[in-house]
Amino acid sequence: MFTIGCMLIALNGTLPPIVFTPDEQRRILQHSPVPAPPDDPTNDWDHNAHAARFGQSLFFDAGFSSNGQISCASCHGPMIAFTDGVPLSEGLTIGSRHSPSLLNVSHQRWFFWDGRADTLWSQALHPIESSDEFGSSHNAYVLRLTQTPSYREAYERLFGPLPKMEDRERFPLEAKAGTPAWNAMSSQDQHAVNEAIANCGKAIAAYETQLQSTGSAFDVFAEGLREEDPQKLAALTHSAQRGLKLFVGDAGCRQCHSGPLFTDFEFHNIGIPTGHGGPPRDSGRHGGIAHVQTSPFSAHGPFSDESSGRRARRTRSTIQSPEHWGAFKTPSLRNLTRTAPYMHQGQFSSIEDVLEYYNTLEDMVVQDHHQEAVLLPLDLDESQLEDLAAFLRALESPLPDAALLSVPTSPLLDDSAPLHVAPSPPAEPSEP
Ligand code: HEC
Ligand code: HEC
């Protein structure tokens, strides 16, 4: 495919040039550029600008949490690549995992460190009832929509009428999935609330789909390789180029951190010592699989816009096995400069600490014989570790458009923008 041959890249004055073999070049080009956001057929609204604007308003609104202080942005702060900078996120209480970046999140196949959501829109529903995060209920969320005129208008223009939430006997605020109060609701009312909340998730996902970030120094370098353009090749320092060579070569990182997002979108147990020092208690992917298959909001469930498509089949066919215990999703390596600390519990505070772990595997937790055995200590010297770190730092790219980084002035776009009409607007099931 690429016939550039062994190019000599002599850019930093008198330093010896870094040579990339054709095979290395082919591997490097697999990491760039980041493609446009993919379609999610389970969400008819994923590329709809109106829905995205409504979703952006919901994302930044703390009024949906039980103490009025927590919004999605509390733990996904736009200026730090939609993370929160602490090891374990804090909502109403301190949770058990680290907040991942939302940049380029629409490319993911599974969501959360354990993949317990199979679509971006269903992920957005979890924080609402979680006692660590919003500590609210779907009923309370939808009630607030009906009571806030700008939300009500935006929602009903997009998705059709909201349920009659004012009737507290039918829609008690304390009713969360699995509680007696929820179970006592009629199945029609449960369906109406689930449908409304799923639509909110779809709008939030439409917003998150716009959080693309590409154009790092590494991407400019990759373009330079494609176009044989020495100026673009100069975007990476010699040290970062040596780090890149290690990354796609001897260090073996691309085995899991593959493709433009630097992730295989899969789950591995790489034995990171727990943040609390004791034995691991977090089952990771093992628990995630059980959850995603039984969630009413899964890709194969009644609120999916394509319940028999590829995503749905993938969820159905995933089989839990012992090697999933303690496995976590391979994170993207883009924008690490903004997303410290690292790993599922924020165990490492710097890129250097992460590399030190891969270099020595010191304190690696080996649970049992089911664990994937892929990592060996790298045994790199100090200057090689610096090179690898320089390469990882060169994966920083500009933040998305400033208009996406804060609460919009209104949940509605102006009237001139075309309004997508819902394929089948939700009916009010309990209307006489
Ligand atoms: C209290 C902090 C907190 C709040 C509030 C919060 N999140 Fe998160 N978010 C996290 C943490 C921590 C994780 C990882 C949790 C896990 O894997 O179990 C996460 C995971 C995610 C993911 C998965 C990313 C991936 O690559 O797998 C998305 C998307 C996301 N959150 C969006 C949202 C949205 C949308 C909201 C608001 C509805 C929200 N978050 C509210 C802390 C928070
Ligand atoms: C066997 C698959 C695998 C290999 C090989 C691998 N990684 Fe990872 N990497 C992961 C997984 C899985 C995580 C998350 C682990 C966790 O949180 O428990 C991770 C986490 C990271 C993180 C933290 C990112 C964040 O946002 O938290 C960095 C940085 C990283 N890896 C860099 C590398 C580098 C550099 C190499 C090569 C030296 C490498 N990895 C090799 C699977 C792998």
Coordinates of C-alpha atoms and ligand atoms in Angstrom, one line a residue:
M1 CA 0.0 0.0 0.0
F2 CA 2.8 2.4 0.9
T3 CA 5.9 2.5 -1.2
I4 CA 7.8 5.2 0.5
G5 CA 10.6 2.9 1.2
C6 CA 13.2 3.6 3.9
M7 CA 13.0 7.3 4.3
L8 CA 15.8 9.2 6.0
I9 CA 14.4 11.7 8.3
A10 CA 17.2 14.1 9.1
L11 CA 15.5 17.2 10.6
N12 CA 17.1 18.2 13.8
G13 CA 20.4 19.7 12.6
T14 CA 23.3 17.4 12.8
L15 CA 21.7 14.6 14.8
P16 CA 21.8 11.2 13.1
P17 CA 18.5 10.7 11.2
I18 CA 15.8 8.4 12.4
V19 CA 15.1 5.7 9.9
F20 CA 11.6 4.0 9.7
T21 CA 11.4 0.7 7.8
P22 CA 8.5 0.2 5.4
D23 CA 6.9 -2.1 8.0
E24 CA 7.2 0.5 10.8
Q25 CA 5.8 3.2 8.4
R26 CA 2.8 0.9 7.7
R27 CA 2.2 0.4 11.5
I28 CA 2.6 4.1 12.2
L29 CA 0.0 5.1 9.6
Q30 CA -2.5 2.8 11.2
H31 CA -2.6 5.2 14.1
S32 CA -3.7 8.3 12.2
P33 CA -5.9 10.2 11.4
V34 CA -8.8 9.9 13.7
P35 CA -11.8 9.2 11.4
A36 CA -15.1 11.1 11.5
P37 CA -17.5 10.0 14.3
P38 CA -19.0 6.7 13.3
D39 CA -22.8 6.2 13.0
D40 CA -24.6 4.6 15.9
P41 CA -27.6 2.9 14.4
T42 CA -29.1 2.3 17.8
N43 CA -29.5 6.1 18.2
D44 CA -31.4 7.9 15.4
W45 CA -30.3 11.2 16.8
D46 CA -26.6 10.7 17.1
H47 CA -25.8 13.2 14.3
N48 CA -28.7 15.6 14.9
A49 CA -27.6 19.1 15.7
H50 CA -30.8 20.0 17.6
A51 CA -30.6 16.9 19.8
A52 CA -26.9 17.7 20.4
R53 CA -27.7 21.2 21.6
F54 CA -30.4 19.9 23.9
G55 CA -28.0 17.2 25.2
Q56 CA -25.3 19.8 25.8
S57 CA -27.6 21.7 28.0
L58 CA -28.4 18.6 30.0
F59 CA -24.7 17.7 30.3
F60 CA -23.8 21.0 32.0
D61 CA -26.9 21.2 34.3
A62 CA -26.3 20.4 38.0
G63 CA -30.0 20.8 38.7
F64 CA -30.7 17.1 37.9
S65 CA -28.6 15.8 40.9
S66 CA -30.2 15.3 44.3
N67 CA -28.1 18.0 45.9
G68 CA -28.3 20.4 42.9
Q69 CA -24.5 20.5 42.7
I70 CA -23.4 17.7 40.4
S71 CA -23.6 17.7 36.6
C72 CA -21.9 15.5 34.1
A73 CA -19.3 18.2 33.7
S74 CA -18.4 18.0 37.4
C75 CA -16.4 14.8 36.7
H76 CA -15.9 15.5 33.0
G77 CA -14.4 19.0 32.9
P78 CA -14.0 20.3 29.4
M79 CA -10.7 22.0 29.9
I80 CA -9.0 18.8 31.1
A81 CA -10.2 16.7 28.2
F82 CA -13.5 16.0 30.0
T83 CA -11.9 14.3 33.0
D84 CA -11.7 15.5 36.7
G85 CA -8.0 15.3 37.6
V86 CA -8.4 13.1 40.7
P87 CA -7.9 9.3 41.1
L88 CA -11.4 8.5 42.1
S89 CA -14.3 10.7 41.0
E90 CA -16.4 12.4 43.6
G91 CA -20.1 13.1 43.1
L92 CA -22.4 12.8 46.2
T93 CA -19.7 10.4 47.5
I94 CA -16.3 9.2 46.3
G95 CA -16.7 6.5 43.7
S96 CA -14.6 3.5 43.0
R97 CA -13.1 4.3 39.6
H98 CA -11.3 7.1 37.7
S99 CA -13.2 9.3 35.2
P100 CA -12.2 8.7 31.6
S101 CA -11.8 11.4 29.0
L102 CA -14.8 11.9 26.7
L103 CA -12.8 13.2 23.7
N104 CA -13.4 10.9 20.7
V105 CA -15.7 8.8 22.9
S106 CA -18.2 8.0 20.1
H107 CA -15.6 5.7 18.6
Q108 CA -15.8 3.3 21.6
R109 CA -17.6 0.0 21.3
W110 CA -18.2 -0.5 25.0
F111 CA -18.5 2.2 27.7
F112 CA -17.1 2.4 31.2
W113 CA -13.9 0.6 32.3
D114 CA -15.9 -2.6 32.5
G115 CA -17.9 -2.1 29.3
R116 CA -21.2 -2.3 31.2
A117 CA -22.9 -0.1 28.6
D118 CA -23.0 -1.1 25.0
T119 CA -24.0 2.3 23.6
L120 CA -23.1 5.9 24.3
W121 CA -26.7 6.9 24.9
S122 CA -27.4 4.1 27.5
Q123 CA -24.1 5.0 29.3
A124 CA -25.5 8.5 30.0
L125 CA -28.4 7.0 32.0
H126 CA -26.2 5.4 34.6
P127 CA -25.1 8.5 36.6
I128 CA -28.6 9.6 37.2
E129 CA -29.6 6.9 39.7
S130 CA -26.1 6.0 40.9
S131 CA -25.8 6.9 44.6
D132 CA -22.2 8.1 44.1
E133 CA -23.1 10.5 41.3
F134 CA -26.5 12.2 40.9
G135 CA -28.3 10.1 43.5
S136 CA -31.6 10.9 41.7
S137 CA -34.2 8.9 39.8
H138 CA -35.3 8.7 36.3
N139 CA -38.7 9.9 37.4
A140 CA -37.2 13.0 39.1
Y141 CA -35.1 13.7 36.0
V142 CA -38.1 13.5 33.6
L143 CA -40.3 15.5 36.0
R144 CA -37.7 18.3 36.0
L145 CA -37.8 18.3 32.2
T146 CA -41.6 18.8 32.2
Q147 CA -41.2 21.6 34.8
T148 CA -38.5 23.6 33.0
P149 CA -40.2 25.3 30.0
S150 CA -37.1 25.5 27.8
Y151 CA -36.4 21.8 28.3
R152 CA -40.0 20.9 27.8
E153 CA -40.1 22.8 24.5
A154 CA -36.9 21.4 23.2
Y155 CA -37.8 17.8 24.2
E156 CA -41.3 17.9 22.8
R157 CA -40.2 19.4 19.5
L158 CA -37.7 16.6 19.1
F159 CA -39.3 13.6 20.6
G160 CA -43.0 14.3 21.1
P161 CA -45.1 14.6 24.3
L162 CA -43.5 14.0 27.8
P163 CA -45.4 11.7 30.2
K164 CA -47.7 13.2 32.7
M165 CA -45.1 13.4 35.5
E166 CA -47.1 15.8 37.7
D167 CA -49.2 12.8 38.8
R168 CA -46.9 11.8 41.7
E169 CA -48.9 8.7 42.6
R170 CA -48.3 7.3 39.2
F171 CA -44.7 8.5 39.0
P172 CA -43.2 8.6 42.6
L173 CA -39.9 10.4 42.8
E174 CA -38.2 7.8 44.9
A175 CA -38.9 5.0 42.3
K176 CA -35.6 3.8 41.0
A177 CA -35.1 0.7 38.9
G178 CA -35.4 -2.4 41.2
T179 CA -37.1 -0.6 44.1
P180 CA -40.7 -1.6 45.3
A181 CA -41.9 1.9 44.3
W182 CA -40.7 1.4 40.7
N183 CA -42.1 -2.2 40.6
A184 CA -45.5 -0.8 41.7
M185 CA -45.8 1.5 38.7
S186 CA -47.8 0.2 35.7
S187 CA -45.8 -1.2 32.9
Q188 CA -47.1 1.5 30.6
D189 CA -45.9 4.2 32.9
Q190 CA -42.5 2.5 33.4
H191 CA -42.2 2.3 29.6
A192 CA -43.1 6.0 29.2
V193 CA -40.4 7.1 31.7
N194 CA -37.8 4.7 30.2
E195 CA -38.6 6.0 26.7
A196 CA -38.2 9.7 27.8
I197 CA -35.0 9.0 29.7
A198 CA -33.6 7.0 26.8
N199 CA -34.3 10.0 24.5
C200 CA -32.4 12.3 26.9
G201 CA -29.5 9.8 26.7
K202 CA -29.6 9.9 23.0
A203 CA -29.5 13.7 23.0
I204 CA -26.5 13.7 25.4
A205 CA -24.8 11.1 23.2
A206 CA -25.4 13.4 20.2
Y207 CA -23.5 16.1 22.1
E208 CA -20.7 13.8 23.1
T209 CA -20.4 12.6 19.4
Q210 CA -19.3 16.1 18.6
L211 CA -16.3 15.9 21.0
Q212 CA -13.8 15.0 18.4
S213 CA -10.2 15.8 18.9
T214 CA -7.5 15.1 16.4
G215 CA -4.6 17.0 14.7
S216 CA -1.8 16.2 17.3
A217 CA 1.8 16.7 16.4
F218 CA 1.9 12.9 15.8
D219 CA -0.9 13.2 13.2
V220 CA 1.0 16.0 11.4
F221 CA 4.1 13.7 11.4
A222 CA 2.0 10.8 10.0
E223 CA 0.7 13.1 7.3
G224 CA 4.4 14.0 6.6
L225 CA 5.1 10.3 6.2
R226 CA 2.2 9.8 3.8
E227 CA 3.1 12.9 1.7
E228 CA 6.9 12.7 2.1
D229 CA 6.8 16.3 3.5
P230 CA 9.9 17.1 5.5
Q231 CA 8.2 20.1 7.2
K232 CA 5.4 18.0 8.5
L233 CA 7.9 15.3 9.6
A234 CA 9.5 17.9 11.8
A235 CA 6.4 18.0 13.9
L236 CA 7.9 15.3 16.1
T237 CA 11.2 15.8 17.9
H238 CA 13.9 13.2 17.4
S239 CA 13.2 11.9 20.9
A240 CA 9.5 11.5 20.2
Q241 CA 10.4 9.7 16.9
R242 CA 12.6 7.3 18.8
G243 CA 9.7 6.8 21.2
L244 CA 7.4 6.1 18.3
K245 CA 9.7 3.5 17.0
L246 CA 9.7 1.7 20.3
F247 CA 5.9 2.1 20.6
V248 CA 5.3 0.3 17.3
G249 CA 8.2 -2.0 17.8
D250 CA 10.0 -3.6 20.7
A251 CA 7.9 -2.1 23.5
G252 CA 4.8 -4.0 22.1
C253 CA 2.3 -1.3 23.0
R254 CA 0.4 -1.5 19.8
Q255 CA -0.7 -5.0 20.7
C256 CA -3.5 -3.4 22.7
H257 CA -3.1 0.3 22.0
S258 CA -3.9 -0.1 18.3
G259 CA -5.6 2.1 15.6
P260 CA -6.2 5.8 15.5
L261 CA -7.5 5.9 19.1
F262 CA -4.6 3.9 20.4
T263 CA -7.0 1.2 21.8
D264 CA -8.3 -2.2 20.6
F265 CA -11.6 -1.3 22.4
E266 CA -11.1 -4.6 24.3
F267 CA -10.5 -5.6 27.9
H268 CA -7.2 -6.8 29.5
N269 CA -5.9 -7.5 32.9
I270 CA -2.5 -5.9 33.0
G271 CA -2.1 -6.5 36.8
I272 CA -2.0 -2.8 37.9
P273 CA -1.6 -2.8 41.7
T274 CA -4.9 -1.6 43.4
G275 CA -5.1 2.0 44.6
H276 CA -5.9 0.8 48.1
G277 CA -3.0 -1.6 48.4
G278 CA -5.2 -4.7 49.2
P279 CA -6.1 -7.5 46.8
P280 CA -8.3 -6.5 43.9
R281 CA -12.0 -6.3 44.6
D282 CA -13.1 -4.9 41.3
S283 CA -14.3 -7.6 39.0
G284 CA -14.0 -5.3 35.9
R285 CA -15.2 -6.8 32.6
H286 CA -16.6 -9.9 34.4
G287 CA -19.3 -7.8 36.2
G288 CA -19.7 -5.5 33.1
I289 CA -20.9 -8.4 30.9
A290 CA -23.5 -9.5 33.4
H291 CA -24.9 -6.0 33.5
V292 CA -25.0 -5.1 29.9
Q293 CA -26.9 -8.3 28.9
T294 CA -29.7 -7.6 31.4
S295 CA -30.1 -3.8 31.1
P296 CA -33.4 -2.7 29.7
F297 CA -31.4 0.0 27.8
S298 CA -29.1 -2.4 26.0
A299 CA -28.5 -2.3 22.2
H300 CA -30.9 -5.2 21.9
G301 CA -33.6 -3.7 24.2
P302 CA -36.9 -2.0 23.4
F303 CA -35.4 1.5 23.5
S304 CA -32.7 0.9 20.9
D305 CA -33.3 2.2 17.4
E306 CA -31.8 -0.9 15.9
S307 CA -32.4 -3.8 18.3
S308 CA -31.3 -6.6 15.9
G309 CA -28.2 -5.0 14.4
R310 CA -24.5 -5.6 14.8
R311 CA -24.2 -3.9 18.2
A312 CA -27.1 -5.9 19.5
R313 CA -25.7 -9.2 18.2
R314 CA -22.3 -8.4 19.7
T315 CA -23.9 -7.8 23.2
R316 CA -26.0 -10.9 23.0
S317 CA -23.1 -13.1 21.9
T318 CA -20.6 -11.9 24.5
I319 CA -19.9 -14.8 26.9
Q320 CA -18.6 -14.2 30.5
S321 CA -15.5 -16.2 31.3
P322 CA -13.0 -16.3 34.2
E323 CA -10.3 -14.4 32.3
H324 CA -12.7 -11.3 32.3
W325 CA -12.2 -11.0 36.1
G326 CA -10.2 -7.9 36.8
A327 CA -9.9 -7.0 33.1
F328 CA -10.4 -3.3 32.1
K329 CA -10.9 -1.5 28.9
T330 CA -7.8 -0.4 27.1
P331 CA -7.9 3.4 27.3
S332 CA -7.1 5.7 24.4
L333 CA -3.7 7.3 24.7
R334 CA -4.6 10.5 23.0
N335 CA -4.4 13.7 25.2
L336 CA -2.7 12.0 28.1
T337 CA -1.1 15.4 28.9
R338 CA -4.5 16.5 30.1
T339 CA -6.0 13.3 31.6
A340 CA -3.7 12.5 34.6
P341 CA -3.9 10.5 36.8
Y342 CA -4.0 7.2 34.9
M343 CA -5.6 3.7 35.0
H344 CA -9.0 2.6 36.3
Q345 CA -8.4 3.9 39.8
G346 CA -6.0 6.6 38.9
Q347 CA -3.2 4.6 40.4
F348 CA -0.4 6.4 38.6
S349 CA 0.0 10.2 38.7
S350 CA 2.3 10.7 35.8
I351 CA 3.2 9.3 32.4
E352 CA 6.6 8.4 33.8
D353 CA 5.0 6.3 36.6
V354 CA 3.0 4.4 34.0
L355 CA 6.1 3.7 31.9
E356 CA 8.0 2.7 35.1
Y357 CA 5.3 0.1 35.7
Y358 CA 5.5 -1.3 32.1
N359 CA 9.3 -1.3 32.4
T360 CA 9.6 -3.3 35.7
L361 CA 6.1 -4.7 36.3
E362 CA 6.9 -4.0 40.0
D363 CA 4.1 -5.1 42.3
M364 CA 2.1 -6.6 39.4
V365 CA -1.0 -8.3 40.7
V366 CA -1.3 -11.8 39.4
Q367 CA -4.7 -13.2 40.4
D368 CA -4.6 -16.7 39.1
H369 CA -3.8 -18.8 36.1
H370 CA -6.7 -17.4 34.1
Q371 CA -5.0 -14.1 33.8
E372 CA -3.8 -13.1 30.3
A373 CA 0.0 -13.3 30.4
V374 CA 1.1 -10.9 27.8
L375 CA 3.3 -8.4 29.5
L376 CA 7.0 -8.8 30.2
P377 CA 9.1 -6.2 31.8
L378 CA 10.4 -3.9 29.1
D379 CA 13.8 -3.3 30.6
L380 CA 14.3 0.0 28.8
D381 CA 17.0 2.5 29.9
E382 CA 16.3 6.0 31.1
S383 CA 16.7 7.7 27.7
Q384 CA 14.4 5.2 26.0
L385 CA 11.8 5.8 28.7
E386 CA 12.1 9.5 28.0
D387 CA 11.7 8.9 24.3
L388 CA 8.5 6.9 24.9
A389 CA 7.2 9.6 27.2
A390 CA 8.0 12.3 24.5
F391 CA 6.0 10.3 22.0
L392 CA 3.0 9.9 24.3
R393 CA 3.1 13.7 25.0
A394 CA 2.9 14.4 21.2
L395 CA -0.6 12.8 21.1
E396 CA -2.1 16.0 22.6
S397 CA -4.5 17.7 20.2
P398 CA -6.6 20.9 20.3
L399 CA -9.8 20.8 22.3
P400 CA -13.1 20.8 20.3
D401 CA -14.7 24.1 19.3
A402 CA -15.1 26.5 22.3
A403 CA -18.9 26.5 21.8
L404 CA -18.9 22.9 22.9
L405 CA -17.0 23.5 26.2
S406 CA -19.7 25.2 28.3
V407 CA -23.4 25.4 28.8
P408 CA -25.2 26.7 25.6
T409 CA -27.3 29.8 25.9
S410 CA -30.4 27.8 25.2
P411 CA -31.3 24.1 24.8
L412 CA -32.8 25.0 21.4
L413 CA -31.1 25.9 18.2
D414 CA -32.6 28.9 16.3
D415 CA -35.6 28.1 14.2
S416 CA -33.8 28.3 10.9
A417 CA -32.0 25.0 11.5
P418 CA -34.0 22.1 10.0
L419 CA -35.7 20.0 12.6
H420 CA -35.4 16.2 12.3
V421 CA -38.7 14.6 13.0
A422 CA -38.7 11.5 15.1
P423 CA -39.4 8.4 13.0
S424 CA -42.1 7.3 15.4
P425 CA -42.8 9.9 18.1
P426 CA -43.4 8.2 21.4
A427 CA -47.2 8.0 22.1
E428 CA -48.5 8.8 25.6
P429 CA -49.4 5.2 26.5
S430 CA -51.6 6.0 29.5
E431 CA -53.7 8.7 27.8
P432 CA -57.3 7.6 27.9
Ligands
HEC1 C1 -19.3 11.7 40.0 C2 -18.5 11.8 38.8 C3 -19.2 11.6 37.5 C4 -20.4 12.1 37.0 C5 -21.3 13.1 37.8 C6 -20.5 11.6 35.7 N1 -19.5 10.8 35.4 FE1 -19.2 9.9 33.6 N2 -17.8 8.7 34.4 C7 -17.3 8.9 35.7 C8 -16.4 7.7 36.0 C9 -15.7 7.5 37.3 C10 -16.5 6.9 34.9 C11 -15.9 5.5 34.8 C12 -16.8 4.6 35.7 C13 -16.6 3.1 35.5 O1 -16.0 2.7 34.6 O2 -17.3 2.4 36.2 C14 -17.3 7.5 33.9 C15 -17.6 7.1 32.6 C16 -18.2 7.8 31.7 C17 -18.3 7.4 30.3 C18 -17.6 6.2 29.6 C19 -16.4 6.6 28.8 C20 -15.7 5.4 28.2 O3 -14.7 5.6 27.5 O4 -16.0 4.3 28.6 C21 -19.0 8.4 29.6 C22 -19.4 8.5 28.2 C23 -19.5 9.3 30.7 N3 -18.9 8.9 31.9 C24 -20.4 10.4 30.5 C25 -21.0 11.0 31.5 C26 -22.3 11.7 31.4 C27 -23.0 11.9 30.1 C28 -22.7 12.1 32.6 C29 -23.9 12.9 33.0 C30 -25.2 12.2 32.7 C31 -21.6 11.6 33.5 N4 -20.7 10.9 32.8 C32 -21.6 11.9 34.9 C33 -17.5 9.9 36.5 C34 -18.7 10.7 36.5
HEC2 C1 -2.0 -6.3 27.0 C2 -2.5 -5.1 26.6 C3 -1.7 -3.8 26.8 C4 -0.4 -3.6 26.4 C5 0.6 -4.5 25.7 C6 -0.1 -2.2 26.8 N1 -1.2 -1.7 27.4 FE1 -1.3 0.2 28.2 N2 -3.1 -0.3 29.0 C7 -3.8 -1.5 28.8 C8 -4.9 -1.5 29.7 C9 -6.0 -2.6 29.8 C10 -4.9 -0.3 30.4 C11 -5.9 0.1 31.6 C12 -5.5 -0.9 32.8 C13 -6.2 -0.6 34.1 O1 -6.7 0.5 34.3 O2 -6.3 -1.5 34.9 C14 -3.7 0.4 30.0 C15 -3.4 1.7 30.4 C16 -2.4 2.5 29.9 C17 -2.1 3.9 30.1 C18 -3.0 4.7 31.1 C19 -4.0 5.5 30.2 C20 -5.1 6.2 31.0 O3 -5.7 7.1 30.5 O4 -5.3 5.8 32.1 C21 -1.0 4.2 29.4 C22 -0.4 5.6 29.4 C23 -0.6 3.1 28.7 N3 -1.4 2.0 29.0 C24 0.5 3.1 27.9 C25 1.0 1.9 27.3 C26 2.3 1.8 26.7 C27 3.3 3.0 26.5 C28 2.5 0.5 26.4 C29 3.8 -0.2 25.8 C30 4.9 0.0 26.6 C31 1.3 -0.2 26.8 N4 0.5 0.6 27.4 C32 1.1 -1.6 26.6 C33 -3.4 -2.5 27.9 C34 -2.2 -2.6 27.4

